[in-house]
PDB file of C-alpha atoms and ligand atoms in Angstrom:
ATOM      1  CA  MET A   1       0.000   0.000   0.000  1.00 42.00           C
ATOM      2  CA  THR A   2       1.421   3.444  -0.923  1.00 43.00           C
ATOM      3  CA  LEU A   3       1.251   6.439   1.369  1.00 43.00           C
ATOM      4  CA  SER A   4      -0.763   8.470  -1.226  1.00 42.00           C
ATOM      5  CA  ALA A   5      -3.393   5.758  -1.454  1.00 42.00           C
ATOM      6  CA  GLN A   6      -3.646   5.662   2.314  1.00 46.00           C
ATOM      7  CA  ILE A   7      -4.083   9.402   2.711  1.00 46.00           C
ATOM      8  CA  ASN A   8      -6.109  10.429  -0.376  1.00 51.00           C
ATOM      9  CA  PRO A   9      -8.103   7.750  -2.194  1.00 47.00           C
ATOM     10  CA  PHE A  10      -9.244  10.258  -4.907  1.00 50.00           C
ATOM     11  CA  PHE A  11      -5.644  11.124  -5.726  1.00 48.00           C
ATOM     12  CA  ALA A  12      -4.802   7.411  -5.776  1.00 46.00           C
ATOM     13  CA  ALA A  13      -7.666   6.797  -8.244  1.00 49.00           C
ATOM     14  CA  ARG A  14      -6.390   9.608 -10.544  1.00 52.00           C
ATOM     15  CA  MET A  15      -2.953   8.028 -10.500  1.00 53.00           C
ATOM     16  CA  GLY A  16      -4.526   4.752 -11.672  1.00 52.00           C
ATOM     17  CA  ARG A  17      -3.730   2.994  -8.421  1.00 53.00           C
ATOM     18  CA  PRO A  18      -6.276   0.819  -6.653  1.00 52.00           C
ATOM     19  CA  ASP A  19      -7.964   2.646  -3.784  1.00 52.00           C
ATOM     20  CA  VAL A  20      -6.814   0.280  -1.099  1.00 50.00           C
ATOM     21  CA  SER A  21      -8.425   2.353   1.637  1.00 51.00           C
ATOM     22  CA  ARG A  22     -11.804   1.060   0.417  1.00 55.00           C
ATOM     23  CA  ALA A  23     -10.624  -2.357  -0.700  1.00 54.00           C
ATOM     24  CA  PRO A  24     -11.259  -5.187   1.698  1.00 56.00           C
ATOM     25  CA  ARG A  25      -8.247  -6.337   3.638  1.00 60.00           C
ATOM     26  CA  ARG A  26      -6.657  -9.652   2.837  1.00 62.00           C
ATOM     27  CA  GLN A  27      -9.121 -12.000   4.427  1.00 68.00           C
ATOM     28  CA  GLU A  28      -8.350 -14.453   7.152  1.00 76.00           C
ATOM     29  CA  PRO A  29     -10.084 -17.834   6.848  1.00 78.00           C
ATOM     30  CA  ALA A  30     -13.771 -17.383   7.720  1.00 82.00           C
ATOM     31  CA  TYR A  31     -15.573 -20.016   9.766  1.00 88.00           C
ATOM     32  CA  ALA A  32     -19.200 -20.590   8.831  1.00 89.00           C
ATOM     33  CA  ARG A  33     -21.619 -22.605  10.890  1.00 93.00           C
ATOM     34  CA  LEU A  34     -22.851 -25.497   8.772  1.00 94.00           C
ATOM     35  CA  PRO A  35     -26.291 -27.043   9.127  1.00 94.00           C
ATOM     36  CA  ARG A  36     -26.434 -30.235  11.159  1.00 95.00           C
ATOM     37  CA  ALA A  37     -26.603 -33.358   8.982  1.00 95.00           C
ATOM     38  CA  PRO A  38     -29.194 -35.991   9.895  1.00 95.00           C
ATOM     39  CA  ILE A  39     -27.841 -39.222  11.346  1.00 96.00           C
ATOM     40  CA  ASN A  40     -28.211 -41.991   8.790  1.00 96.00           C
ATOM     41  CA  ALA A  41     -26.688 -45.309   7.771  1.00 97.00           C
ATOM     42  CA  SER A  42     -24.124 -43.809   5.368  1.00 98.00           C
ATOM     43  CA  PRO A  43     -20.666 -45.406   5.592  1.00 97.00           C
ATOM     44  CA  VAL A  44     -19.302 -41.846   5.149  1.00 97.00           C
ATOM     45  CA  PRO A  45     -21.324 -39.704   7.577  1.00 96.00           C
ATOM     46  CA  HIS A  46     -19.266 -36.557   6.890  1.00 96.00           C
ATOM     47  CA  LEU A  47     -20.124 -36.724   3.152  1.00 97.00           C
ATOM     48  CA  THR A  48     -22.945 -34.203   2.727  1.00 98.00           C
ATOM     49  CA  SER A  49     -23.982 -31.727   0.036  1.00 98.00           C
ATOM     50  CA  LEU A  50     -21.358 -29.300   1.415  1.00 98.00           C
ATOM     51  CA  TYR A  51     -17.832 -30.598   0.932  1.00 96.00           C
ATOM     52  CA  HIS A  52     -15.476 -28.476   2.974  1.00 92.00           C
ATOM     53  CA  ASN A  53     -12.487 -30.714   3.645  1.00 88.00           C
ATOM     54  CA  HIS A  54      -9.495 -28.416   3.069  1.00 86.00           C
ATOM     55  CA  ARG A  55      -7.037 -31.318   3.011  1.00 87.00           C
ATOM     56  CA  ALA A  56      -6.344 -32.541  -0.528  1.00 84.00           C
ATOM     57  CA  GLY A  57      -4.857 -35.893   0.424  1.00 85.00           C
ATOM     58  CA  GLU A  58      -1.697 -37.474  -0.974  1.00 91.00           C
ATOM     59  CA  TYR A  59      -3.045 -38.288  -4.417  1.00 95.00           C
ATOM     60  CA  GLY A  60      -2.091 -37.140  -7.920  1.00 94.00           C
ATOM     61  CA  ASP A  61       0.188 -34.163  -8.319  1.00 92.00           C
ATOM     62  CA  ARG A  62      -0.920 -30.958  -6.602  1.00 89.00           C
ATOM     63  CA  SER A  63       1.191 -28.892  -9.011  1.00 90.00           C
ATOM     64  CA  TYR A  64      -0.731 -30.201 -12.049  1.00 93.00           C
ATOM     65  CA  PRO A  65      -3.020 -27.422 -13.382  1.00 90.00           C
ATOM     66  CA  GLY A  66      -6.611 -28.168 -12.389  1.00 87.00           C
ATOM     67  CA  ASN A  67      -5.580 -30.908  -9.956  1.00 90.00           C
ATOM     68  CA  CYS A  68      -8.400 -31.789  -7.576  1.00 90.00           C
ATOM     69  CA  GLY A  69      -7.885 -33.197  -4.112  1.00 90.00           C
ATOM     70  CA  GLY A  70      -8.495 -36.929  -3.734  1.00 95.00           C
ATOM     71  CA  ASN A  71     -10.477 -36.946  -0.512  1.00 96.00           C
ATOM     72  CA  LEU A  72     -13.831 -36.235  -2.155  1.00 97.00           C
ATOM     73  CA  ILE A  73     -13.142 -39.063  -4.623  1.00 98.00           C
ATOM     74  CA  LYS A  74     -12.256 -41.382  -1.752  1.00 98.00           C
ATOM     75  CA  ASP A  75     -15.478 -40.514   0.066  1.00 97.00           C
ATOM     76  CA  LEU A  76     -17.579 -41.066  -3.059  1.00 98.00           C
ATOM     77  CA  LEU A  77     -15.973 -44.426  -3.818  1.00 98.00           C
ATOM     78  CA  THR A  78     -16.442 -45.480  -0.209  1.00 98.00           C
ATOM     79  CA  PHE A  79     -20.091 -44.428  -0.304  1.00 98.00           C
ATOM     80  CA  PHE A  80     -20.980 -46.014  -3.657  1.00 98.00           C
ATOM     81  CA  GLY A  81     -18.631 -49.009  -3.332  1.00 97.00           C
ATOM     82  CA  PRO A  82     -18.375 -49.912  -7.027  1.00 97.00           C
ATOM     83  CA  ALA A  83     -18.298 -53.679  -7.429  1.00 96.00           C
ATOM     84  CA  GLY A  84     -16.176 -53.737 -10.580  1.00 96.00           C
ATOM     85  CA  LEU A  85     -14.054 -51.582 -12.855  1.00 98.00           C
ATOM     86  CA  ALA A  86     -13.702 -47.797 -12.450  1.00 98.00           C
ATOM     87  CA  CYS A  87     -12.468 -45.280 -15.008  1.00 98.00           C
ATOM     88  CA  ASP A  88     -11.135 -41.719 -15.305  1.00 98.00           C
ATOM     89  CA  PRO A  89     -11.069 -40.665 -18.981  1.00 98.00           C
ATOM     90  CA  MET A  90      -9.574 -37.193 -18.291  1.00 98.00           C
ATOM     91  CA  ALA A  91      -7.051 -38.261 -15.701  1.00 98.00           C
ATOM     92  CA  GLY A  92      -4.621 -35.313 -15.533  1.00 97.00           C
ATOM     93  CA  SER A  93      -2.093 -36.156 -12.836  1.00 97.00           C
ATOM     94  CA  GLY A  94      -3.872 -39.383 -11.859  1.00 97.00           C
ATOM     95  CA  THR A  95      -5.630 -38.371  -8.639  1.00 97.00           C
ATOM     96  CA  PHE A  96      -8.535 -40.766  -9.208  1.00 98.00           C
ATOM     97  CA  ARG A  97      -6.209 -43.630 -10.153  1.00 98.00           C
ATOM     98  CA  ASP A  98      -4.210 -43.135  -6.951  1.00 98.00           C
ATOM     99  CA  VAL A  99      -7.334 -43.238  -4.791  1.00 98.00           C
ATOM    100  CA  CYS A 100      -8.560 -46.391  -6.560  1.00 98.00           C
ATOM    101  CA  GLU A 101      -5.202 -48.013  -5.974  1.00 98.00           C
ATOM    102  CA  GLU A 102      -5.408 -47.237  -2.248  1.00 98.00           C
ATOM    103  CA  LEU A 103      -8.933 -48.650  -2.035  1.00 98.00           C
ATOM    104  CA  GLY A 104      -8.111 -51.721  -4.133  1.00 98.00           C
ATOM    105  CA  ILE A 105     -10.568 -50.766  -6.910  1.00 98.00           C
ATOM    106  CA  PRO A 106      -9.467 -51.773 -10.430  1.00 98.00           C
ATOM    107  CA  CYS A 107      -9.201 -48.650 -12.544  1.00 98.00           C
ATOM    108  CA  MET A 108      -8.434 -47.542 -16.098  1.00 98.00           C
ATOM    109  CA  SER A 109      -7.420 -43.961 -16.823  1.00 97.00           C
ATOM    110  CA  TRP A 110      -6.289 -41.904 -19.798  1.00 97.00           C
ATOM    111  CA  ASP A 111      -5.825 -38.307 -20.843  1.00 98.00           C
ATOM    112  CA  ILE A 112      -5.388 -36.281 -24.018  1.00 98.00           C
ATOM    113  CA  HIS A 113      -1.719 -36.125 -23.016  1.00 97.00           C
ATOM    114  CA  ASP A 114      -1.574 -39.866 -23.784  1.00 96.00           C
ATOM    115  CA  GLY A 115      -3.174 -39.200 -27.210  1.00 97.00           C
ATOM    116  CA  PHE A 116      -6.599 -40.441 -25.999  1.00 97.00           C
ATOM    117  CA  ASP A 117      -9.532 -38.230 -26.989  1.00 98.00           C
ATOM    118  CA  ALA A 118     -12.384 -38.999 -24.590  1.00 98.00           C
ATOM    119  CA  CYS A 119     -14.777 -36.968 -26.772  1.00 98.00           C
ATOM    120  CA  ASP A 120     -14.240 -39.214 -29.772  1.00 98.00           C
ATOM    121  CA  PRO A 121     -16.716 -42.137 -29.939  1.00 97.00           C
ATOM    122  CA  GLU A 122     -14.190 -43.985 -32.146  1.00 96.00           C
ATOM    123  CA  ALA A 123     -11.547 -43.740 -29.397  1.00 95.00           C
ATOM    124  CA  PHE A 124     -13.669 -44.073 -26.243  1.00 96.00           C
ATOM    125  CA  THR A 125     -15.537 -47.139 -27.442  1.00 95.00           C
ATOM    126  CA  ALA A 126     -16.262 -48.931 -24.144  1.00 96.00           C
ATOM    127  CA  ARG A 127     -19.813 -50.181 -23.712  1.00 96.00           C
ATOM    128  CA  ASP A 128     -21.496 -51.389 -20.491  1.00 96.00           C
ATOM    129  CA  THR A 129     -18.036 -51.745 -18.937  1.00 97.00           C
ATOM    130  CA  PHE A 130     -17.572 -49.518 -15.890  1.00 98.00           C
ATOM    131  CA  ASP A 131     -19.315 -49.427 -12.521  1.00 98.00           C
ATOM    132  CA  PHE A 132     -18.007 -45.957 -11.756  1.00 98.00           C
ATOM    133  CA  ILE A 133     -16.625 -43.169 -13.950  1.00 98.00           C
ATOM    134  CA  TRP A 134     -14.988 -40.093 -12.461  1.00 98.00           C
ATOM    135  CA  ALA A 135     -14.749 -37.108 -14.794  1.00 98.00           C
ATOM    136  CA  HIS A 136     -13.095 -33.809 -14.038  1.00 98.00           C
ATOM    137  CA  PRO A 137     -13.146 -32.134 -17.450  1.00 98.00           C
ATOM    138  CA  ALA A 138     -11.649 -28.809 -18.492  1.00 98.00           C
ATOM    139  CA  TYR A 139     -13.869 -25.895 -17.484  1.00 97.00           C
ATOM    140  CA  TRP A 140     -13.754 -24.909 -21.155  1.00 98.00           C
ATOM    141  CA  ARG A 141     -10.769 -22.518 -21.514  1.00 97.00           C
ATOM    142  CA  MET A 142     -10.460 -21.360 -17.918  1.00 95.00           C
ATOM    143  CA  LYS A 143      -7.165 -23.328 -17.917  1.00 95.00           C
ATOM    144  CA  LEU A 144      -5.405 -24.619 -21.018  1.00 96.00           C
ATOM    145  CA  TYR A 145      -4.051 -28.155 -20.769  1.00 97.00           C
ATOM    146  CA  SER A 146      -2.284 -29.053 -24.008  1.00 97.00           C
ATOM    147  CA  ASP A 147      -1.650 -27.863 -27.551  1.00 97.00           C
ATOM    148  CA  ASP A 148      -3.760 -30.692 -28.955  1.00 98.00           C
ATOM    149  CA  PRO A 149      -6.771 -29.176 -30.810  1.00 97.00           C
ATOM    150  CA  ARG A 150      -8.894 -32.107 -29.528  1.00 98.00           C
ATOM    151  CA  ASP A 151      -8.276 -30.906 -25.952  1.00 98.00           C
ATOM    152  CA  LEU A 152     -11.620 -29.601 -24.597  1.00 98.00           C
ATOM    153  CA  SER A 153      -9.846 -26.529 -23.245  1.00 98.00           C
ATOM    154  CA  ARG A 154      -8.822 -25.644 -26.823  1.00 98.00           C
ATOM    155  CA  ALA A 155     -12.392 -25.476 -28.164  1.00 98.00           C
ATOM    156  CA  PRO A 156     -12.445 -22.120 -29.970  1.00 98.00           C
ATOM    157  CA  THR A 157     -16.084 -21.247 -29.200  1.00 98.00           C
ATOM    158  CA  LEU A 158     -18.599 -22.141 -26.511  1.00 98.00           C
ATOM    159  CA  SER A 159     -20.766 -24.020 -29.006  1.00 98.00           C
ATOM    160  CA  ASP A 160     -17.758 -26.030 -30.143  1.00 98.00           C
ATOM    161  CA  PHE A 161     -16.939 -26.840 -26.498  1.00 98.00           C
ATOM    162  CA  LEU A 162     -20.542 -27.909 -25.816  1.00 98.00           C
ATOM    163  CA  ARG A 163     -20.679 -30.064 -28.944  1.00 98.00           C
ATOM    164  CA  ARG A 164     -17.543 -31.951 -27.848  1.00 98.00           C
ATOM    165  CA  TYR A 165     -18.639 -32.053 -24.193  1.00 98.00           C
ATOM    166  CA  ARG A 166     -21.967 -33.584 -25.283  1.00 98.00           C
ATOM    167  CA  ARG A 167     -20.093 -36.342 -27.116  1.00 98.00           C
ATOM    168  CA  PHE A 168     -17.907 -36.922 -24.056  1.00 98.00           C
ATOM    169  CA  ILE A 169     -20.911 -37.351 -21.763  1.00 98.00           C
ATOM    170  CA  LYS A 170     -22.589 -39.666 -24.297  1.00 98.00           C
ATOM    171  CA  ASN A 171     -19.409 -41.774 -24.443  1.00 98.00           C
ATOM    172  CA  CYS A 172     -19.377 -42.011 -20.637  1.00 98.00           C
ATOM    173  CA  ALA A 173     -23.072 -42.951 -20.536  1.00 98.00           C
ATOM    174  CA  ARG A 174     -22.513 -45.739 -23.044  1.00 98.00           C
ATOM    175  CA  ALA A 175     -19.400 -46.962 -21.201  1.00 98.00           C
ATOM    176  CA  LEU A 176     -21.263 -47.363 -17.878  1.00 98.00           C
ATOM    177  CA  LYS A 177     -22.825 -50.635 -16.840  1.00 97.00           C
ATOM    178  CA  PRO A 178     -26.572 -50.365 -16.143  1.00 97.00           C
ATOM    179  CA  GLY A 179     -26.828 -48.953 -12.630  1.00 97.00           C
ATOM    180  CA  GLY A 180     -23.274 -47.545 -12.903  1.00 98.00           C
ATOM    181  CA  LYS A 181     -22.430 -44.038 -11.678  1.00 98.00           C
ATOM    182  CA  LEU A 182     -20.871 -41.085 -13.454  1.00 98.00           C
ATOM    183  CA  ALA A 183     -19.493 -38.401 -11.112  1.00 98.00           C
ATOM    184  CA  ILE A 184     -18.620 -35.135 -12.866  1.00 98.00           C
ATOM    185  CA  LEU A 185     -16.799 -32.326 -11.075  1.00 98.00           C
ATOM    186  CA  MET A 186     -17.468 -29.063 -12.902  1.00 98.00           C
ATOM    187  CA  GLY A 187     -17.428 -25.339 -12.189  1.00 97.00           C
ATOM    188  CA  ASP A 188     -19.083 -22.292 -13.709  1.00 97.00           C
ATOM    189  CA  TYR A 189     -16.808 -19.539 -14.865  1.00 93.00           C
ATOM    190  CA  THR A 190     -16.739 -16.094 -16.408  1.00 94.00           C
ATOM    191  CA  ASP A 191     -15.208 -16.043 -19.859  1.00 96.00           C
ATOM    192  CA  ARG A 192     -13.616 -12.890 -21.255  1.00 93.00           C
ATOM    193  CA  GLU A 193     -15.803 -13.056 -24.407  1.00 96.00           C
ATOM    194  CA  GLU A 194     -18.884 -15.116 -23.480  1.00 97.00           C
ATOM    195  CA  GLY A 195     -19.429 -13.689 -19.986  1.00 96.00           C
ATOM    196  CA  PHE A 196     -20.799 -16.036 -17.328  1.00 97.00           C
ATOM    197  CA  VAL A 197     -20.844 -19.633 -18.573  1.00 98.00           C
ATOM    198  CA  PRO A 198     -23.078 -21.915 -16.452  1.00 98.00           C
ATOM    199  CA  LEU A 199     -21.160 -25.130 -17.102  1.00 98.00           C
ATOM    200  CA  THR A 200     -22.869 -27.005 -14.263  1.00 98.00           C
ATOM    201  CA  PHE A 201     -26.246 -26.325 -15.897  1.00 98.00           C
ATOM    202  CA  HIS A 202     -24.913 -27.552 -19.246  1.00 98.00           C
ATOM    203  CA  THR A 203     -23.490 -30.671 -17.580  1.00 98.00           C
ATOM    204  CA  LYS A 204     -26.908 -31.639 -16.228  1.00 98.00           C
ATOM    205  CA  ARG A 205     -28.669 -30.794 -19.462  1.00 98.00           C
ATOM    206  CA  LEU A 206     -26.275 -32.964 -21.481  1.00 98.00           C
ATOM    207  CA  ALA A 207     -26.283 -35.834 -18.969  1.00 98.00           C
ATOM    208  CA  PHE A 208     -30.091 -35.983 -18.976  1.00 98.00           C
ATOM    209  CA  ALA A 209     -30.090 -35.827 -22.782  1.00 98.00           C
ATOM    210  CA  ALA A 210     -27.700 -38.820 -22.749  1.00 98.00           C
ATOM    211  CA  GLY A 211     -30.327 -40.808 -20.819  1.00 98.00           C
ATOM    212  CA  LEU A 212     -28.757 -40.559 -17.362  1.00 98.00           C
ATOM    213  CA  SER A 213     -30.639 -39.586 -14.231  1.00 98.00           C
ATOM    214  CA  GLN A 214     -29.264 -37.759 -11.210  1.00 98.00           C
ATOM    215  CA  SER A 215     -28.425 -40.188  -8.449  1.00 98.00           C
ATOM    216  CA  CYS A 216     -28.253 -37.914  -5.385  1.00 98.00           C
ATOM    217  CA  THR A 217     -27.807 -34.332  -4.265  1.00 98.00           C
ATOM    218  CA  ASP A 218     -25.270 -32.027  -5.888  1.00 98.00           C
ATOM    219  CA  ILE A 219     -22.125 -31.833  -3.802  1.00 98.00           C
ATOM    220  CA  ILE A 220     -20.878 -28.278  -3.479  1.00 98.00           C
ATOM    221  CA  ARG A 221     -17.129 -28.560  -3.085  1.00 96.00           C
ATOM    222  CA  PHE A 222     -15.529 -25.573  -1.396  1.00 95.00           C
ATOM    223  CA  SER A 223     -12.555 -24.413  -3.490  1.00 90.00           C
ATOM    224  CA  HIS A 224      -9.903 -24.425  -0.801  1.00 88.00           C
ATOM    225  CA  GLY A 225      -6.489 -23.605  -2.220  1.00 77.00           C
ATOM    226  CA  ALA A 226      -7.729 -22.124  -5.526  1.00 78.00           C
ATOM    227  CA  SER A 227      -5.081 -19.819  -7.022  1.00 76.00           C
ATOM    228  CA  SER A 228      -7.692 -17.081  -7.660  1.00 77.00           C
ATOM    229  CA  GLY A 229      -8.099 -16.732  -3.880  1.00 78.00           C
ATOM    230  CA  ARG A 230      -4.615 -15.237  -3.715  1.00 81.00           C
ATOM    231  CA  LYS A 231      -5.212 -12.613  -6.423  1.00 85.00           C
ATOM    232  CA  VAL A 232      -6.355  -8.979  -6.209  1.00 89.00           C
ATOM    233  CA  TYR A 233      -8.735  -7.739  -8.928  1.00 90.00           C
ATOM    234  CA  ARG A 234      -9.671  -4.168  -9.828  1.00 92.00           C
ATOM    235  CA  SER A 235     -13.150  -5.156 -11.004  1.00 91.00           C
ATOM    236  CA  SER A 236     -16.146  -5.824  -8.775  1.00 92.00           C
ATOM    237  CA  PHE A 237     -17.795  -9.269  -8.870  1.00 91.00           C
ATOM    238  CA  ILE A 238     -19.217 -11.993  -6.670  1.00 94.00           C
ATOM    239  CA  PRO A 239     -16.433 -14.564  -6.294  1.00 92.00           C
ATOM    240  CA  GLY A 240     -17.368 -18.192  -6.922  1.00 94.00           C
ATOM    241  CA  LEU A 241     -15.774 -20.251  -4.163  1.00 94.00           C
ATOM    242  CA  HIS A 242     -16.971 -23.697  -5.137  1.00 96.00           C
ATOM    243  CA  ASP A 243     -17.362 -26.187  -7.889  1.00 96.00           C
ATOM    244  CA  THR A 244     -20.066 -28.818  -8.123  1.00 98.00           C
ATOM    245  CA  CYS A 245     -19.860 -32.586  -8.151  1.00 98.00           C
ATOM    246  CA  MET A 246     -22.894 -34.128  -9.871  1.00 98.00           C
ATOM    247  CA  ILE A 247     -23.514 -37.858  -9.686  1.00 98.00           C
ATOM    248  CA  PHE A 248     -25.517 -39.461 -12.462  1.00 98.00           C
ATOM    249  CA  GLU A 249     -26.723 -43.003 -12.877  1.00 98.00           C
ATOM    250  CA  LYS A 250     -27.364 -45.194 -15.916  1.00 98.00           C
ATOM    251  CA  PRO A 251     -30.836 -46.746 -15.805  1.00 97.00           C
ATOM    252  CA  THR A 252     -30.971 -50.464 -15.146  1.00 93.00           C
ATOM    253  CA  SER A 253     -33.735 -50.968 -17.688  1.00 75.00           C
ATOM    254  CA  LYS A 254     -32.756 -50.939 -21.363  1.00 59.00           C
ATOM    255  CA  GLU A 255     -35.219 -48.307 -22.513  1.00 55.00           C
ATOM    256  CA  ALA A 256     -33.262 -45.047 -22.107  1.00 50.00           C
ATOM    257  CA  LEU A 257     -29.866 -45.717 -23.726  1.00 52.00           C
TER     258      LEU A 257
HETATM  259  C1  SAM B 301      -9.308 -30.512 -14.706  1.00 87.74           C
HETATM  260  S1  SAM B 301      -8.042 -31.485 -15.458  1.00 87.74           S
HETATM  261  C2  SAM B 301      -8.126 -33.016 -14.557  1.00 87.74           C
HETATM  262  C3  SAM B 301      -7.213 -32.954 -13.362  1.00 87.74           C
HETATM  263  C4  SAM B 301      -7.228 -34.236 -12.561  1.00 87.74           C
HETATM  264  N1  SAM B 301      -8.530 -34.456 -11.943  1.00 87.74           N
HETATM  265  C5  SAM B 301      -6.162 -34.195 -11.488  1.00 87.74           C
HETATM  266  O1  SAM B 301      -6.500 -34.196 -10.290  1.00 87.74           O
HETATM  267  O2  SAM B 301      -4.978 -34.093 -11.826  1.00 87.74           O
HETATM  268  C6  SAM B 301      -8.777 -31.886 -16.999  1.00 87.74           C
HETATM  269  C7  SAM B 301      -7.979 -32.865 -17.823  1.00 87.74           C
HETATM  270  O3  SAM B 301      -8.703 -33.174 -19.016  1.00 87.74           O
HETATM  271  C8  SAM B 301      -7.761 -33.445 -20.024  1.00 87.74           C
HETATM  272  N2  SAM B 301      -8.464 -33.364 -21.319  1.00 87.74           N
HETATM  273  C9  SAM B 301      -8.943 -32.273 -21.958  1.00 87.74           C
HETATM  274  N3  SAM B 301      -9.549 -32.619 -23.109  1.00 87.74           N
HETATM  275  C10 SAM B 301      -9.478 -33.961 -23.186  1.00 87.74           C
HETATM  276  C11 SAM B 301      -9.941 -34.917 -24.147  1.00 87.74           C
HETATM  277  N4  SAM B 301     -10.594 -34.533 -25.257  1.00 87.74           N
HETATM  278  N5  SAM B 301      -9.723 -36.241 -23.889  1.00 87.74           N
HETATM  279  C12 SAM B 301      -9.044 -36.638 -22.787  1.00 87.74           C
HETATM  280  N6  SAM B 301      -8.565 -35.776 -21.857  1.00 87.74           N
HETATM  281  C13 SAM B 301      -8.792 -34.451 -22.049  1.00 87.74           C
HETATM  282  C14 SAM B 301      -6.678 -32.385 -19.818  1.00 87.74           C
HETATM  283  O4  SAM B 301      -5.462 -32.760 -20.387  1.00 87.74           O
HETATM  284  C15 SAM B 301      -6.608 -32.350 -18.278  1.00 87.74           C
HETATM  285  O5  SAM B 301      -5.607 -33.207 -17.792  1.00 87.74           O
END
């Protein structure tokens, strides 16, 4: 903070400096009182619609862009207890694979970095194979992952992203066994050209169109450790501090898919 900004915010504004006298101070962690969860027979009683575990767990590589902590994955796998094969078709640093290994769940995982395009029905050809699929796709171009034009984060327009994302979700739906679960972790974001992009809405829309139904509540995952939390912006906006894990299920009857 400069002395001029401290003393005269109008002068600071004229000089093009942020008026730090009116800006909020760097925030300390805030503690919110959460609603009490009902006692029930869940094997993971702390797994509720609000996921606020700030520990990432020793899974994957925390320095990988877009890495997600493994503890939510561990809780979901413990809750759903898939009987057979699991899969992560956009594996990044392998967080899901590491959790599966710890829990003794057989798992297959790939990424565009291995040359595998999960959006391509000719490449992701599995059918009625997996009991559980974990997907943590690119939030369109919020972060860029590779130079490969098939990378979802390289989709040049929103409609191009949604067209490829639709194919990805359809591939996952086909690859699930009847009764299998697809957990997608996704976040909304504000794009410099498109404005606010409700990617969680699109995820549900596309999953339902692929014949899946929602299996349980959305899980709002608090974004502890997000790099944006350490930045200072000049503009005014309502910060998004969460992403959403949606769990879908493939019908057991043959009619929908
Ligand atoms: C959000 S990151 C996943 C991070 C991962 N959950 C972890 O903890 O490390 C999204 C991943 O999707 C991959 N990806 C993007 N487009 C893809 C495609 N068409 N097929 C397969 N993987 C893709 C990116 O390379 C990136 O690793």
